[in-house]
Short mmCIF file of C-alpha atoms in Angstrom, two decimals:
data_model
loop_
_atom_site.label_atom_id
_atom_site.label_comp_id
_atom_site.label_asym_id
_atom_site.label_seq_id
_atom_site.Cartn_x
_atom_site.Cartn_y
_atom_site.Cartn_z
CA MET A 1092 -10.71 -68.86 36.09
CA ARG A 1093 -14.40 -68.64 36.62
CA HIS A 1094 -14.28 -70.41 39.58
CA ILE A 1095 -11.36 -68.21 40.80
CA LEU A 1096 -13.44 -64.70 39.98
CA LYS A 1097 -16.39 -65.80 42.02
CA LEU A 1098 -14.11 -67.05 44.99
CA MET A 1099 -12.99 -63.64 44.44
CA ILE A 1100 -16.23 -61.22 44.46
CA LYS A 1101 -17.70 -63.84 47.15
CA GLY A 1102 -14.87 -62.79 49.43
CA PHE A 1103 -15.69 -59.30 48.71
CA HIS A 1104 -19.54 -59.06 49.36
CA ASN A 1105 -18.79 -60.79 52.49
CA SER A 1106 -16.44 -58.43 53.77
CA ASP A 1107 -16.05 -55.32 55.83
CA LYS A 1108 -15.35 -52.29 54.14
CA ALA A 1109 -12.03 -52.13 55.73
CA ASP A 1110 -11.39 -55.97 54.72
CA LYS A 1111 -12.25 -55.06 51.33
CA ILE A 1112 -9.71 -52.58 51.22
CA ALA A 1113 -7.30 -54.82 52.58
CA SER A 1114 -8.41 -57.33 49.59
CA ILE A 1115 -8.14 -55.43 47.18
CA ILE A 1116 -4.64 -53.97 47.91
CA SER A 1117 -3.47 -57.93 48.61
CA ALA A 1118 -5.13 -58.52 45.52
CA ILE A 1119 -2.86 -55.16 43.48
CA PHE A 1120 0.43 -56.54 45.50
CA HIS A 1121 -0.10 -60.13 44.66
CA PRO A 1122 3.38 -62.09 44.86
CA LEU A 1123 2.99 -62.84 41.13
CA ALA A 1124 2.16 -59.61 39.69
CA ILE A 1125 5.30 -58.04 41.71
CA PRO A 1126 7.74 -59.27 39.00
CA THR A 1127 6.13 -57.40 36.08
CA TYR A 1128 5.98 -54.45 38.16
CA THR A 1129 9.51 -54.81 38.70
CA ALA A 1130 10.29 -55.14 35.06
CA MET A 1131 8.15 -52.32 34.39
CA ALA A 1132 9.65 -49.87 37.14
CA VAL A 1133 13.24 -50.92 35.56
CA LEU A 1134 12.72 -51.04 32.20
CA LEU A 1135 10.05 -48.18 31.89
CA GLY A 1136 9.82 -45.86 35.39
CA GLY A 1137 13.39 -45.90 36.42
CA ASN A 1138 16.29 -43.82 35.27
CA THR A 1139 18.41 -46.99 34.48
CA VAL A 1140 20.69 -47.92 31.62
CA TRP A 1141 18.15 -50.10 30.23
CA SER A 1142 15.60 -47.42 29.71
CA MET A 1143 17.64 -45.01 27.98
CA PHE A 1144 18.94 -47.50 25.17
CA LEU A 1145 16.86 -50.27 24.76
CA PRO A 1146 14.07 -49.86 22.14
CA THR A 1147 10.26 -49.20 23.09
CA GLY A 1148 9.24 -52.31 21.35
CA SER A 1149 12.14 -54.80 22.88
CA ILE A 1150 11.37 -52.88 26.70
CA LEU A 1151 7.68 -54.21 26.17
CA ILE A 1152 8.50 -57.78 25.05
CA ILE A 1153 10.63 -58.13 27.36
CA VAL A 1154 8.46 -57.21 29.65
CA LEU A 1155 5.66 -59.75 28.45
CA TYR A 1156 8.27 -62.59 28.79
CA VAL A 1157 8.15 -61.14 32.17
CA PHE A 1158 4.57 -61.29 32.73
CA LEU A 1159 4.01 -64.88 30.58
CA PHE A 1160 6.78 -66.73 33.18
CA THR A 1161 5.71 -64.92 36.80
CA ALA A 1162 2.07 -64.51 36.37
CA LEU A 1163 -0.24 -65.83 33.71
CA LEU A 1164 1.46 -69.57 33.37
CA PRO A 1165 1.37 -70.14 37.43
CA PHE A 1166 -2.14 -68.11 37.30
CA LEU A 1167 -3.62 -70.66 34.60
CA ALA A 1168 -1.56 -73.66 36.90
CA MET A 1169 -3.96 -73.39 39.14
CA PRO A 1170 -6.97 -74.45 38.12
CA LEU A 1171 -4.97 -77.90 37.51
CA PHE A 1172 -3.94 -77.89 40.89
CA LYS A 1173 -7.37 -77.67 41.98
CA ALA A 1174 -8.24 -80.66 39.78
CA LEU A 1175 -5.74 -82.64 40.69
CA LYS A 1176 -6.46 -82.07 44.25
CA LEU A 1177 -3.12 -80.46 45.04
CA ILE A 1178 -4.68 -77.34 46.54
CA ASP A 1179 -7.90 -77.55 48.67
CA ASP A 1180 -8.80 -73.75 47.25
CA TYR A 1181 -7.13 -71.29 45.10
CA THR A 1182 -7.01 -68.72 48.34
CA LEU A 1183 -3.74 -71.04 49.35
CA GLY A 1184 -4.82 -70.18 52.95
CA LYS A 1185 -3.65 -73.46 54.08
CA THR A 1186 -0.07 -73.47 54.35
CA LYS A 1187 -0.22 -77.08 52.79
CA ASP A 1188 -1.73 -75.66 49.67
CA ARG A 1189 0.99 -73.67 48.87
CA ILE A 1190 3.87 -75.93 48.61
CA ILE A 1191 3.13 -77.05 44.79
CA PRO A 1192 2.33 -73.82 43.26
CA MET A 1193 5.45 -72.41 44.74
CA LEU A 1194 7.65 -74.59 43.53
CA PHE A 1195 5.78 -74.70 39.98
CA VAL A 1196 6.66 -70.88 40.23
CA ALA A 1197 10.31 -71.39 41.12
CA ILE A 1198 10.62 -73.85 38.13
CA CYS A 1199 8.66 -70.65 35.96
CA TYR A 1200 11.22 -68.43 37.14
CA MET A 1201 14.24 -70.87 36.38
CA SER A 1202 12.90 -71.91 33.38
CA ALA A 1203 12.31 -68.02 32.19
CA MET A 1204 16.19 -67.34 33.63
CA PHE A 1205 17.63 -70.14 31.25
CA VAL A 1206 15.11 -68.59 28.53
CA PHE A 1207 15.86 -65.13 28.49
CA SER A 1208 20.17 -65.77 28.67
CA ASP A 1209 19.81 -66.01 25.77
CA ILE A 1210 16.91 -63.63 24.78
CA ILE A 1211 17.69 -60.51 26.34
CA GLY A 1212 21.15 -60.79 28.09
CA ALA A 1213 22.20 -62.81 31.06
CA LEU A 1214 22.61 -59.93 33.12
CA LEU A 1215 19.21 -58.67 32.70
CA SER A 1216 17.63 -62.68 33.07
CA ARG A 1217 19.82 -62.42 36.62
CA LEU A 1218 18.43 -59.75 37.64
CA PHE A 1219 14.66 -60.35 36.89
CA PHE A 1220 15.25 -64.18 38.11
CA LEU A 1221 18.21 -65.44 39.91
CA GLY A 1222 17.24 -63.94 43.36
CA PRO A 1223 13.27 -64.62 43.34
CA SER A 1224 13.73 -68.36 41.91
CA ILE A 1225 16.20 -68.94 45.43
CA ALA A 1226 13.79 -66.91 47.35
CA VAL A 1227 11.11 -68.80 46.28
CA ILE A 1228 12.61 -72.05 47.34
CA LEU A 1229 13.94 -70.97 50.52
CA LEU A 1230 9.90 -70.03 51.22
CA THR A 1231 8.66 -73.17 49.73
CA ILE A 1232 10.83 -75.27 52.15
CA ILE A 1233 9.98 -72.50 55.53
CA SER A 1234 6.12 -73.17 54.36
CA TYR A 1235 6.07 -76.34 55.29
CA ARG A 1236 6.25 -74.87 58.91
CA TRP A 1237 5.36 -71.95 58.72
CA LYS A 1238 2.75 -69.55 57.02
CA ILE A 1239 5.08 -66.68 56.05
CA SER A 1240 4.30 -64.14 53.62
CA THR A 1241 4.94 -64.05 50.02
CA HIS A 1242 3.55 -61.09 49.57
CA THR A 1243 6.20 -59.45 51.20
CA ALA A 1244 9.29 -61.48 50.46
CA ALA A 1245 7.89 -60.91 46.66
CA LEU A 1246 8.23 -57.02 47.08
CA GLY A 1247 11.83 -57.56 49.57
CA THR A 1248 13.07 -58.82 46.46
CA SER A 1249 12.60 -55.88 44.67
CA ALA A 1250 13.80 -53.50 47.22
CA ALA A 1251 16.86 -55.36 46.93
CA LEU A 1252 16.82 -54.88 43.08
CA PHE A 1253 16.32 -51.41 42.92
CA THR A 1254 19.34 -51.03 45.44
CA VAL A 1255 21.78 -53.45 43.47
CA ILE A 1256 20.88 -51.13 40.37
CA SER A 1257 21.38 -47.83 41.84
CA GLY A 1258 24.34 -48.36 44.23
CA SER A 1259 26.40 -50.57 40.66
CA GLY A 1260 25.49 -47.26 38.82
CA TYR A 1261 23.30 -49.09 36.63
CA GLY A 1262 20.36 -46.26 37.28
CA GLU A 1263 19.49 -44.18 39.87
CA MET A 1264 15.82 -46.24 41.63
CA THR A 1265 15.95 -44.75 45.06
CA GLY A 1266 12.49 -43.37 44.72
CA TRP A 1267 11.74 -46.84 43.75
CA VAL A 1268 13.81 -48.32 46.87
CA PHE A 1269 11.58 -46.19 48.74
CA ALA A 1270 8.56 -46.84 46.98
CA ALA A 1271 8.71 -51.00 47.45
CA VAL A 1272 9.11 -50.86 50.78
CA ILE A 1273 6.18 -48.23 51.40
CA ALA A 1274 4.26 -51.12 49.12
CA ALA A 1275 5.64 -53.68 51.73
CA GLY A 1276 4.31 -52.11 54.72
CA ILE A 1277 0.48 -51.53 53.44
CA SER A 1278 0.73 -55.23 51.18
CA GLY A 1279 1.79 -56.57 54.77
CA SER A 1280 -1.01 -54.42 56.69
CA ALA A 1281 -3.62 -56.03 54.83
CA ARG A 1282 -2.62 -59.45 54.86
CA ILE A 1283 -2.59 -59.10 58.94
CA ARG A 1284 -6.16 -57.27 58.56
CA LEU A 1285 -6.91 -60.40 56.36
CA GLY A 1286 -6.03 -62.91 58.99
CA GLN A 1287 -3.41 -64.44 56.39
CA HIS A 1288 -0.18 -63.77 58.53
CA ASP A 1289 1.18 -61.85 61.37
CA ILE A 1290 3.55 -59.13 61.83
CA ALA A 1291 6.49 -61.62 62.17
CA GLN A 1292 5.46 -63.69 59.05
CA VAL A 1293 5.30 -60.09 57.34
CA SER A 1294 8.55 -58.68 58.50
CA CYS A 1295 10.50 -61.92 57.97
CA GLY A 1296 8.83 -62.08 54.50
CA PHE A 1297 10.73 -58.87 53.58
CA LEU A 1298 13.33 -59.63 55.37
CA ILE A 1299 14.52 -62.72 53.64
CA GLY A 1300 13.34 -62.04 50.12
CA PHE A 1301 15.84 -58.53 50.46
CA ALA A 1302 19.09 -60.55 51.88
CA VAL A 1303 18.11 -63.90 49.30
CA MET A 1304 18.06 -61.13 46.16
CA MET A 1305 20.94 -59.01 47.73
CA LEU A 1306 23.26 -62.05 48.32
CA SER A 1307 22.01 -63.77 44.77
CA LEU A 1308 23.34 -60.33 43.30
CA ALA A 1309 26.75 -60.06 45.10
CA PHE A 1310 28.29 -62.60 43.62
#
């Protein structure tokens, strides 16, 4: 973890003001953080059946589980991948460096989906994990040839989830849909500024994330 923090600090000091802002935005909207933000929006920030009827303690436990499976475990696995020389550095700047971490994230999502089916029910488990797990697998395949943006893809899945919840009568999250779209635009701009992606990669990332999530919840 110390090496990751050193790398982030070094990159921060070696860039100009605009790059520093872009780096901060990129970190805030990191793909590993989006599922936790999404769960908090649905369970705490949205006018949904879960935010209205689930006890606060249960909501906090669910958010904690989401954070554990989709953020903490993948983050803690990075030093192991580095030690095993499966990745060159923690920035995952090279296309080949993204494959193993993304596959591990997909495994975490699928594991969480099966575990959560017993803990929080099949519906919430499907909402939070099915679409993103399929999206990550698809993005991993695409990443063999093209460095598509996982930042905007993650926000695309969130926008689709909020859309489905609003359209299915489980709550009113229209404002969150617009928030996710705006966040995707800001995040995509930051990634382009940092030279990590071009406009096609960030645009396609969002569209693929949105489409996969919508299709996964349609059946």
